[in-house]
C-alpha positions as YAML, in Angstrom:
chain: A
units: angstrom
residues:
- id: 1
  name: MET
  ca: [13.15, 6.41, 27.55]
- id: 2
  name: SER
  ca: [11.29, 6.84, 24.27]
- id: 3
  name: ARG
  ca: [11.82, 4.45, 21.41]
- id: 4
  name: PRO
  ca: [14.02, 5.52, 18.50]
- id: 5
  name: LEU
  ca: [12.31, 7.15, 15.54]
- id: 6
  name: TYR
  ca: [13.49, 4.41, 13.17]
- id: 7
  name: GLN
  ca: [11.71, 1.84, 15.33]
- id: 8
  name: ALA
  ca: [8.48, 3.84, 15.25]
- id: 9
  name: LYS
  ca: [8.79, 4.11, 11.46]
- id: 10
  name: ALA
  ca: [9.35, 0.36, 11.17]
- id: 11
  name: GLU
  ca: [6.22, -0.32, 13.21]
- id: 12
  name: PHE
  ca: [4.29, 2.15, 11.05]
- id: 13
  name: PHE
  ca: [5.37, 0.37, 7.87]
- id: 14
  name: LYS
  ca: [4.53, -3.01, 9.42]
- id: 15
  name: THR
  ca: [0.99, -1.69, 9.80]
- id: 16
  name: LEU
  ca: [0.95, -1.18, 6.03]
- id: 17
  name: GLY
  ca: [2.32, -4.67, 5.43]
- id: 18
  name: HIS
  ca: [-0.94, -6.43, 4.59]
- id: 19
  name: PRO
  ca: [-2.64, -6.31, 1.16]
- id: 20
  name: ALA
  ca: [-6.11, -5.90, 2.66]
- id: 21
  name: ARG
  ca: [-4.99, -2.90, 4.71]
- id: 22
  name: ILE
  ca: [-3.41, -1.28, 1.66]
- id: 23
  name: ARG
  ca: [-6.63, -1.84, -0.31]
- id: 24
  name: VAL
  ca: [-8.71, -0.32, 2.50]
- id: 25
  name: LEU
  ca: [-6.46, 2.74, 2.60]
- id: 26
  name: GLU
  ca: [-6.70, 3.08, -1.19]
- id: 27
  name: LEU
  ca: [-10.49, 3.02, -0.97]
- id: 28
  name: LEU
  ca: [-10.51, 5.53, 1.87]
- id: 29
  name: SER
  ca: [-8.17, 7.77, -0.13]
- id: 30
  name: GLU
  ca: [-11.08, 8.32, -2.50]
- id: 31
  name: ARG
  ca: [-13.78, 8.94, 0.12]
- id: 32
  name: GLU
  ca: [-15.33, 7.73, 3.35]
- id: 33
  name: HIS
  ca: [-16.69, 4.16, 3.16]
- id: 34
  name: ALA
  ca: [-19.04, 2.00, 5.17]
- id: 35
  name: VAL
  ca: [-17.73, -1.43, 6.09]
- id: 36
  name: ALA
  ca: [-20.34, -3.11, 3.87]
- id: 37
  name: GLU
  ca: [-19.13, -1.05, 0.88]
- id: 38
  name: MET
  ca: [-15.54, -2.17, 1.40]
- id: 39
  name: LEU
  ca: [-16.24, -5.90, 1.67]
- id: 40
  name: PRO
  ca: [-16.60, -6.66, -2.06]
- id: 41
  name: GLU
  ca: [-13.73, -4.31, -2.93]
- id: 42
  name: VAL
  ca: [-11.27, -5.80, -0.46]
- id: 43
  name: GLY
  ca: [-12.35, -9.39, -1.12]
- id: 44
  name: ILE
  ca: [-12.01, -10.86, 2.38]
- id: 45
  name: GLU
  ca: [-14.46, -12.17, 4.97]
- id: 46
  name: ALA
  ca: [-16.24, -9.63, 7.17]
- id: 47
  name: ALA
  ca: [-14.49, -10.83, 10.34]
- id: 48
  name: ASN
  ca: [-11.07, -10.50, 8.69]
- id: 49
  name: LEU
  ca: [-11.92, -7.02, 7.37]
- id: 50
  name: SER
  ca: [-12.98, -6.02, 10.86]
- id: 51
  name: GLN
  ca: [-9.61, -7.19, 12.22]
- id: 52
  name: GLN
  ca: [-7.71, -5.27, 9.55]
- id: 53
  name: LEU
  ca: [-9.73, -2.12, 10.21]
- id: 54
  name: ALA
  ca: [-8.98, -2.46, 13.93]
- id: 55
  name: VAL
  ca: [-5.24, -2.58, 13.18]
- id: 56
  name: LEU
  ca: [-5.53, 0.60, 11.11]
- id: 57
  name: ARG
  ca: [-7.62, 2.27, 13.81]
- id: 58
  name: ARG
  ca: [-5.13, 1.39, 16.58]
- id: 59
  name: ALA
  ca: [-2.32, 2.77, 14.40]
- id: 60
  name: GLY
  ca: [-4.20, 6.05, 14.08]
- id: 61
  name: LEU
  ca: [-4.58, 5.85, 10.31]
- id: 62
  name: VAL
  ca: [-8.37, 5.68, 10.20]
- id: 63
  name: VAL
  ca: [-11.27, 6.99, 12.26]
- id: 64
  name: THR
  ca: [-14.88, 5.91, 12.48]
- id: 65
  name: ARG
  ca: [-18.21, 7.60, 12.70]
- id: 66
  name: LYS
  ca: [-21.53, 5.92, 13.27]
- id: 67
  name: GLU
  ca: [-24.76, 6.77, 11.51]
- id: 68
  name: GLY
  ca: [-27.57, 4.60, 12.80]
- id: 69
  name: SER
  ca: [-26.24, 1.05, 12.65]
- id: 70
  name: THR
  ca: [-23.74, 1.85, 9.88]
- id: 71
  name: VAL
  ca: [-20.09, 2.46, 10.72]
- id: 72
  name: TYR
  ca: [-18.15, 4.67, 8.31]
- id: 73
  name: TYR
  ca: [-14.37, 4.79, 8.06]
- id: 74
  name: SER
  ca: [-12.20, 7.63, 6.81]
- id: 75
  name: LEU
  ca: [-8.52, 8.52, 6.78]
- id: 76
  name: THR
  ca: [-7.16, 10.58, 9.64]
- id: 77
  name: SER
  ca: [-4.87, 12.50, 7.29]
- id: 78
  name: PRO
  ca: [-4.61, 13.19, 3.55]
- id: 79
  name: HIS
  ca: [-0.91, 12.36, 3.93]
- id: 80
  name: VAL
  ca: [-1.87, 8.67, 3.93]
- id: 81
  name: ALA
  ca: [-3.21, 9.06, 0.38]
- id: 82
  name: GLU
  ca: [-0.02, 10.92, -0.58]
- id: 83
  name: LEU
  ca: [2.09, 8.08, 0.85]
- id: 84
  name: LEU
  ca: [0.17, 5.53, -1.23]
- id: 85
  name: ALA
  ca: [0.69, 7.66, -4.35]
- id: 86
  name: VAL
  ca: [4.44, 7.90, -3.67]
- id: 87
  name: ALA
  ca: [4.60, 4.14, -3.08]
- id: 88
  name: ARG
  ca: [2.89, 3.61, -6.44]
- id: 89
  name: ARG
  ca: [5.48, 5.80, -8.19]
- id: 90
  name: ILE
  ca: [8.35, 3.98, -6.49]
- id: 91
  name: LEU
  ca: [6.89, 0.60, -7.41]
- id: 92
  name: THR
  ca: [6.38, 1.75, -11.00]
- id: 93
  name: GLY
  ca: [10.08, 2.65, -11.23]
- id: 94
  name: VAL
  ca: [11.19, -0.61, -9.65]
- id: 95
  name: LEU
  ca: [9.02, -2.67, -11.99]
- id: 96
  name: ALA
  ca: [10.17, -0.67, -15.02]
- id: 97
  name: GLY
  ca: [13.75, -1.58, -14.12]
- id: 98
  name: GLN
  ca: [12.77, -5.23, -13.85]
- id: 99
  name: ILE
  ca: [11.10, -5.12, -17.26]
- id: 100
  name: GLU
  ca: [14.33, -3.75, -18.77]
- id: 101
  name: LEU
  ca: [16.27, -6.59, -17.16]
- id: 102
  name: LEU
  ca: [13.75, -9.13, -18.44]
- id: 103
  name: ASP
  ca: [14.06, -7.66, -21.95]
- id: 104
  name: ASP
  ca: [17.86, -7.99, -21.70]
- id: 105
  name: LEU
  ca: [17.52, -11.62, -20.66]
- id: 106
  name: ARG
  ca: [15.19, -12.36, -23.58]
- id: 107
  name: GLU
  ca: [17.65, -11.04, -26.18]
- id: 108
  name: PRO
  ca: [19.17, -14.01, -28.09]
- id: 109
  name: ALA
  ca: [22.82, -13.29, -27.36]
- id: 110
  name: ALA
  ca: [22.36, -11.30, -24.17]
- id: 111
  name: GLY
  ca: [25.45, -12.82, -22.61]
- id: 112
  name: SER
  ca: [27.75, -11.93, -25.51]
- id: 113
  name: ARG
  ca: [27.14, -8.18, -25.66]
- id: 114
  name: PRO
  ca: [26.71, -5.40, -23.13]
- id: 115
  name: SER
  ca: [23.21, -4.70, -21.85]
- id: 116
  name: LYS
  ca: [21.34, -1.54, -22.82]
- id: 117
  name: ARG
  ca: [22.17, 0.01, -19.45]
- id: 118
  name: THR
  ca: [25.93, -0.52, -19.76]
- id: 119
  name: ARG
  ca: [26.31, 0.38, -23.44]
- id: 120
  name: SER
  ca: [25.83, 4.10, -22.92]
- id: 121
  name: ALA
  ca: [28.10, 4.28, -19.88]
...
């Protein structure tokens, strides 16, 4: 019996659950990169980057090509870049809401009057 779709989605999102992997995918959204090019951008040791790239490769998110002794990585689909862009928009909205809440908390008598969000309701 095949696994439920929600389980496959959860495993997919777990693959994205590491900052180094997200950074790698962001870089690859721009263009193909050699491992050596990614090292300073990702900011982790070479062995750790290799492990993170292997996770992305096993998940089918990146592919490699070899040119001489240099290994280049690229995204398997432009949809990965789209997903990162959507995640950025979602995060922007979430953080904007948190900034509004922080502003409400900083107001001197915030507890004695309705917040900006409830005043117009």
